[in-house]
Amino acid sequence: YKTFIGWICESFLKNGKLVVTQNADAVKDFITKDFLQKSIDALIQKHATGIYNVSSGFGTSVRDVLAGYVGVKMTKKEKKK
């Protein structure tokens, strides 16, 4: 997997549940594909060049995102092997 959602899907397919092997308390700036698309469209309209960091400006813990997607009961914490 290369994306957060890809990781969730792969875990469900392999384990039948979400196995959390990363720090669930880590705070990240998650954005939606629509937000990314609108940001890229705005840069194109402005003929912008260079490197840009696209973010929402709001941090959310991995735990909160996972609870929103799959619910707390569907997650299991395991140490990385």
mmCIF file of N, CA and C in Angstrom:
data_model
loop_
_atom_site.group_PDB
_atom_site.id
_atom_site.type_symbol
_atom_site.label_atom_id
_atom_site.label_comp_id
_atom_site.label_asym_id
_atom_site.label_seq_id
_atom_site.Cartn_x
_atom_site.Cartn_y
_atom_site.Cartn_z
ATOM 1 N N TYR A 1 0.840 -1.183 0.000
ATOM 2 C CA TYR A 1 0.000 0.000 0.000
ATOM 3 C C TYR A 1 0.878 1.236 0.000
ATOM 4 N N LYS A 2 0.373 2.290 -0.577
ATOM 5 C CA LYS A 2 1.113 3.540 -0.601
ATOM 6 C C LYS A 2 0.298 4.686 -0.023
ATOM 7 N N THR A 3 -0.951 4.425 0.267
ATOM 8 C CA THR A 3 -1.802 5.467 0.823
ATOM 9 C C THR A 3 -2.410 4.979 2.127
ATOM 10 N N PHE A 4 -2.919 5.907 2.897
ATOM 11 C CA PHE A 4 -3.557 5.564 4.167
ATOM 12 C C PHE A 4 -4.766 4.669 3.932
ATOM 13 N N ILE A 5 -5.581 5.019 2.951
ATOM 14 C CA ILE A 5 -6.767 4.215 2.638
ATOM 15 C C ILE A 5 -6.352 2.860 2.091
ATOM 16 N N GLY A 6 -5.276 2.820 1.308
ATOM 17 C CA GLY A 6 -4.758 1.546 0.803
ATOM 18 C C GLY A 6 -4.346 0.627 1.939
ATOM 19 N N TRP A 7 -3.749 1.197 2.969
ATOM 20 C CA TRP A 7 -3.347 0.425 4.151
ATOM 21 C C TRP A 7 -4.579 -0.157 4.846
ATOM 22 N N ILE A 8 -5.625 0.641 4.990
ATOM 23 C CA ILE A 8 -6.857 0.177 5.621
ATOM 24 C C ILE A 8 -7.452 -0.983 4.812
ATOM 25 N N CYS A 9 -7.549 -0.806 3.502
ATOM 26 C CA CYS A 9 -8.128 -1.850 2.641
ATOM 27 C C CYS A 9 -7.299 -3.129 2.679
ATOM 28 N N GLU A 10 -5.989 -2.998 2.583
ATOM 29 C CA GLU A 10 -5.122 -4.174 2.609
ATOM 30 C C GLU A 10 -5.265 -4.939 3.921
ATOM 31 N N SER A 11 -5.337 -4.226 5.023
ATOM 32 C CA SER A 11 -5.486 -4.871 6.323
ATOM 33 C C SER A 11 -6.803 -5.633 6.416
ATOM 34 N N PHE A 12 -7.888 -5.031 5.937
ATOM 35 C CA PHE A 12 -9.182 -5.714 5.968
ATOM 36 C C PHE A 12 -9.183 -6.957 5.093
ATOM 37 N N LEU A 13 -8.584 -6.842 3.913
ATOM 38 C CA LEU A 13 -8.556 -7.988 3.004
ATOM 39 C C LEU A 13 -7.720 -9.134 3.566
ATOM 40 N N LYS A 14 -6.601 -8.835 4.190
ATOM 41 C CA LYS A 14 -5.713 -9.869 4.722
ATOM 42 C C LYS A 14 -6.189 -10.434 6.049
ATOM 43 N N ASN A 15 -6.775 -9.587 6.909
ATOM 44 C CA ASN A 15 -7.053 -9.972 8.286
ATOM 45 C C ASN A 15 -8.533 -10.022 8.666
ATOM 46 N N GLY A 16 -9.389 -9.474 7.831
ATOM 47 C CA GLY A 16 -10.801 -9.395 8.170
ATOM 48 C C GLY A 16 -11.087 -8.319 9.200
ATOM 49 N N LYS A 17 -10.063 -7.576 9.574
ATOM 50 C CA LYS A 17 -10.184 -6.452 10.517
ATOM 51 C C LYS A 17 -8.998 -5.534 10.272
ATOM 52 N N LEU A 18 -9.018 -4.386 10.883
ATOM 53 C CA LEU A 18 -7.921 -3.440 10.735
ATOM 54 C C LEU A 18 -6.896 -3.705 11.817
ATOM 55 N N VAL A 19 -5.704 -4.122 11.417
ATOM 56 C CA VAL A 19 -4.614 -4.360 12.354
ATOM 57 C C VAL A 19 -3.730 -3.118 12.338
ATOM 58 N N VAL A 20 -3.668 -2.418 13.461
ATOM 59 C CA VAL A 20 -2.931 -1.159 13.558
ATOM 60 C C VAL A 20 -1.499 -1.445 13.983
ATOM 61 N N THR A 21 -0.558 -1.177 13.100
ATOM 62 C CA THR A 21 0.858 -1.389 13.411
ATOM 63 C C THR A 21 1.619 -0.070 13.486
ATOM 64 N N GLN A 22 0.940 1.016 13.217
ATOM 65 C CA GLN A 22 1.585 2.320 13.325
ATOM 66 C C GLN A 22 1.054 3.062 14.537
ATOM 67 N N ASN A 23 1.676 4.157 14.886
ATOM 68 C CA ASN A 23 1.293 4.932 16.057
ATOM 69 C C ASN A 23 -0.078 5.565 15.836
ATOM 70 N N ALA A 24 -1.070 5.059 16.533
ATOM 71 C CA ALA A 24 -2.442 5.553 16.377
ATOM 72 C C ALA A 24 -2.622 6.947 16.955
ATOM 73 N N ASP A 25 -1.689 7.379 17.794
ATOM 74 C CA ASP A 25 -1.777 8.720 18.367
ATOM 75 C C ASP A 25 -1.078 9.774 17.510
ATOM 76 N N ALA A 26 -0.430 9.347 16.430
ATOM 77 C CA ALA A 26 0.235 10.287 15.536
ATOM 78 C C ALA A 26 -0.803 11.232 14.927
ATOM 79 N N VAL A 27 -0.463 12.494 14.879
ATOM 80 C CA VAL A 27 -1.364 13.500 14.313
ATOM 81 C C VAL A 27 -0.862 13.844 12.916
ATOM 82 N N LYS A 28 -1.778 13.748 11.961
ATOM 83 C CA LYS A 28 -1.442 14.012 10.563
ATOM 84 C C LYS A 28 -2.455 14.966 9.966
ATOM 85 N N ASP A 29 -2.090 15.545 8.846
ATOM 86 C CA ASP A 29 -2.980 16.458 8.138
ATOM 87 C C ASP A 29 -3.581 15.697 6.968
ATOM 88 N N PHE A 30 -4.741 15.111 7.179
ATOM 89 C CA PHE A 30 -5.423 14.346 6.137
ATOM 90 C C PHE A 30 -6.218 15.295 5.253
ATOM 91 N N ILE A 31 -6.192 15.042 3.940
ATOM 92 C CA ILE A 31 -7.015 15.815 3.014
ATOM 93 C C ILE A 31 -7.803 14.843 2.145
ATOM 94 N N THR A 32 -8.900 15.309 1.630
ATOM 95 C CA THR A 32 -9.721 14.483 0.740
ATOM 96 C C THR A 32 -9.219 14.634 -0.692
ATOM 97 N N LYS A 33 -9.611 13.705 -1.535
ATOM 98 C CA LYS A 33 -9.220 13.802 -2.945
ATOM 99 C C LYS A 33 -9.857 15.034 -3.576
ATOM 100 N N ASP A 34 -11.047 15.419 -3.136
ATOM 101 C CA ASP A 34 -11.704 16.612 -3.665
ATOM 102 C C ASP A 34 -10.919 17.876 -3.290
ATOM 103 N N PHE A 35 -10.427 17.918 -2.049
ATOM 104 C CA PHE A 35 -9.630 19.056 -1.607
ATOM 105 C C PHE A 35 -8.350 19.147 -2.434
ATOM 106 N N LEU A 36 -7.705 18.009 -2.664
ATOM 107 C CA LEU A 36 -6.486 17.981 -3.464
ATOM 108 C C LEU A 36 -6.776 18.433 -4.894
ATOM 109 N N GLN A 37 -7.865 17.938 -5.473
ATOM 110 C CA GLN A 37 -8.224 18.313 -6.837
ATOM 111 C C GLN A 37 -8.475 19.815 -6.949
ATOM 112 N N LYS A 38 -9.205 20.376 -6.005
ATOM 113 C CA LYS A 38 -9.489 21.817 -6.035
ATOM 114 C C LYS A 38 -8.206 22.627 -5.874
ATOM 115 N N SER A 39 -7.308 22.139 -5.039
ATOM 116 C CA SER A 39 -6.035 22.831 -4.839
ATOM 117 C C SER A 39 -5.197 22.822 -6.109
ATOM 118 N N ILE A 40 -5.139 21.668 -6.768
ATOM 119 C CA ILE A 40 -4.386 21.560 -8.020
ATOM 120 C C ILE A 40 -5.025 22.422 -9.106
ATOM 121 N N ASP A 41 -6.350 22.403 -9.187
ATOM 122 C CA ASP A 41 -7.055 23.243 -10.166
ATOM 123 C C ASP A 41 -6.729 24.724 -9.946
ATOM 124 N N ALA A 42 -6.711 25.154 -8.690
ATOM 125 C CA ALA A 42 -6.405 26.556 -8.382
ATOM 126 C C ALA A 42 -4.981 26.909 -8.800
ATOM 127 N N LEU A 43 -4.044 25.997 -8.575
ATOM 128 C CA LEU A 43 -2.653 26.241 -8.978
ATOM 129 C C LEU A 43 -2.527 26.320 -10.500
ATOM 130 N N ILE A 44 -3.261 25.462 -11.189
ATOM 131 C CA ILE A 44 -3.229 25.482 -12.655
ATOM 132 C C ILE A 44 -3.806 26.796 -13.176
ATOM 133 N N GLN A 45 -4.927 27.234 -12.609
ATOM 134 C CA GLN A 45 -5.562 28.483 -13.044
ATOM 135 C C GLN A 45 -4.636 29.683 -12.848
ATOM 136 N N LYS A 46 -3.798 29.628 -11.813
ATOM 137 C CA LYS A 46 -2.864 30.731 -11.524
ATOM 138 C C LYS A 46 -1.541 30.574 -12.272
ATOM 139 N N HIS A 47 -1.432 29.509 -13.069
ATOM 140 C CA HIS A 47 -0.185 29.210 -13.791
ATOM 141 C C HIS A 47 0.998 29.135 -12.825
ATOM 142 N N ALA A 48 0.740 28.583 -11.662
ATOM 143 C CA ALA A 48 1.771 28.487 -10.621
ATOM 144 C C ALA A 48 2.829 27.463 -11.017
ATOM 145 N N THR A 49 4.037 27.734 -10.630
ATOM 146 C CA THR A 49 5.130 26.795 -10.842
ATOM 147 C C THR A 49 5.850 26.594 -9.521
ATOM 148 N N GLY A 50 6.590 25.513 -9.430
ATOM 149 C CA GLY A 50 7.346 25.253 -8.211
ATOM 150 C C GLY A 50 6.763 24.101 -7.422
ATOM 151 N N ILE A 51 7.204 23.993 -6.204
ATOM 152 C CA ILE A 51 6.783 22.912 -5.313
ATOM 153 C C ILE A 51 5.848 23.492 -4.260
ATOM 154 N N TYR A 52 4.730 22.805 -4.034
ATOM 155 C CA TYR A 52 3.735 23.274 -3.078
ATOM 156 C C TYR A 52 3.413 22.188 -2.065
ATOM 157 N N ASN A 53 3.168 22.606 -0.860
ATOM 158 C CA ASN A 53 2.715 21.711 0.195
ATOM 159 C C ASN A 53 1.218 21.956 0.365
ATOM 160 N N VAL A 54 0.401 21.018 -0.039
ATOM 161 C CA VAL A 54 -1.053 21.159 0.053
ATOM 162 C C VAL A 54 -1.508 20.516 1.353
ATOM 163 N N SER A 55 -2.175 21.299 2.183
ATOM 164 C CA SER A 55 -2.656 20.760 3.460
ATOM 165 C C SER A 55 -3.921 21.490 3.873
ATOM 166 N N SER A 56 -4.649 20.856 4.788
ATOM 167 C CA SER A 56 -5.876 21.470 5.298
ATOM 168 C C SER A 56 -5.563 22.444 6.430
ATOM 169 N N GLY A 57 -4.431 22.220 7.099
ATOM 170 C CA GLY A 57 -4.078 23.054 8.239
ATOM 171 C C GLY A 57 -4.667 22.542 9.548
ATOM 172 N N PHE A 58 -5.309 21.369 9.504
ATOM 173 C CA PHE A 58 -5.923 20.796 10.696
ATOM 174 C C PHE A 58 -5.351 19.406 10.951
ATOM 175 N N GLY A 59 -4.809 19.189 12.124
ATOM 176 C CA GLY A 59 -4.272 17.888 12.486
ATOM 177 C C GLY A 59 -5.343 16.982 13.073
ATOM 178 N N THR A 60 -5.294 15.709 12.693
ATOM 179 C CA THR A 60 -6.228 14.705 13.200
ATOM 180 C C THR A 60 -5.432 13.456 13.521
ATOM 181 N N SER A 61 -5.728 12.828 14.644
ATOM 182 C CA SER A 61 -4.987 11.621 15.006
ATOM 183 C C SER A 61 -5.403 10.454 14.124
ATOM 184 N N VAL A 62 -4.472 9.548 13.895
ATOM 185 C CA VAL A 62 -4.753 8.339 13.135
ATOM 186 C C VAL A 62 -5.898 7.579 13.805
ATOM 187 N N ARG A 63 -5.903 7.534 15.122
ATOM 188 C CA ARG A 63 -6.954 6.841 15.880
ATOM 189 C C ARG A 63 -8.342 7.396 15.543
ATOM 190 N N ASP A 64 -8.473 8.712 15.504
ATOM 191 C CA ASP A 64 -9.774 9.325 15.213
ATOM 192 C C ASP A 64 -10.234 9.022 13.784
ATOM 193 N N VAL A 65 -9.305 9.044 12.855
ATOM 194 C CA VAL A 65 -9.667 8.734 11.469
ATOM 195 C C VAL A 65 -10.109 7.283 11.357
ATOM 196 N N LEU A 66 -9.356 6.389 11.975
ATOM 197 C CA LEU A 66 -9.711 4.968 11.918
ATOM 198 C C LEU A 66 -11.057 4.702 12.564
ATOM 199 N N ALA A 67 -11.314 5.329 13.699
ATOM 200 C CA ALA A 67 -12.593 5.145 14.385
ATOM 201 C C ALA A 67 -13.736 5.624 13.490
ATOM 202 N N GLY A 68 -13.497 6.690 12.735
ATOM 203 C CA GLY A 68 -14.520 7.197 11.831
ATOM 204 C C GLY A 68 -14.777 6.269 10.651
ATOM 205 N N TYR A 69 -13.724 5.610 10.165
ATOM 206 C CA TYR A 69 -13.870 4.710 9.004
ATOM 207 C C TYR A 69 -14.410 3.344 9.391
ATOM 208 N N VAL A 70 -13.850 2.750 10.426
ATOM 209 C CA VAL A 70 -14.171 1.342 10.705
ATOM 210 C C VAL A 70 -14.746 1.105 12.094
ATOM 211 N N GLY A 71 -14.723 2.098 12.949
ATOM 212 C CA GLY A 71 -15.207 1.925 14.312
ATOM 213 C C GLY A 71 -14.123 1.344 15.202
ATOM 214 N N VAL A 72 -14.174 1.663 16.445
ATOM 215 C CA VAL A 72 -13.157 1.243 17.404
ATOM 216 C C VAL A 72 -13.123 -0.271 17.568
ATOM 217 N N LYS A 73 -14.267 -0.940 17.529
ATOM 218 C CA LYS A 73 -14.321 -2.385 17.750
ATOM 219 C C LYS A 73 -13.678 -3.188 16.622
ATOM 220 N N MET A 74 -13.512 -2.585 15.452
ATOM 221 C CA MET A 74 -12.947 -3.299 14.306
ATOM 222 C C MET A 74 -11.432 -3.118 14.187
ATOM 223 N N THR A 75 -10.809 -2.477 15.174
ATOM 224 C CA THR A 75 -9.364 -2.279 15.121
ATOM 225 C C THR A 75 -8.671 -3.127 16.179
ATOM 226 N N LYS A 76 -7.442 -3.522 15.885
ATOM 227 C CA LYS A 76 -6.651 -4.310 16.815
ATOM 228 C C LYS A 76 -5.222 -3.795 16.775
ATOM 229 N N LYS A 77 -4.668 -3.473 17.922
ATOM 230 C CA LYS A 77 -3.302 -2.947 17.994
ATOM 231 C C LYS A 77 -2.314 -4.105 18.041
ATOM 232 N N GLU A 78 -1.324 -4.088 17.151
ATOM 233 C CA GLU A 78 -0.264 -5.088 17.156
ATOM 234 C C GLU A 78 1.068 -4.389 16.978
ATOM 235 N N LYS A 79 2.111 -4.991 17.526
ATOM 236 C CA LYS A 79 3.455 -4.463 17.342
ATOM 237 C C LYS A 79 3.946 -4.840 15.957
ATOM 238 N N LYS A 80 4.762 -3.952 15.373
ATOM 239 C CA LYS A 80 5.356 -4.263 14.071
ATOM 240 C C LYS A 80 6.312 -5.415 14.203
ATOM 241 N N LYS A 81 6.331 -6.267 13.195
ATOM 242 C CA LYS A 81 7.225 -7.433 13.216
ATOM 243 C C LYS A 81 8.539 -7.116 12.573
#
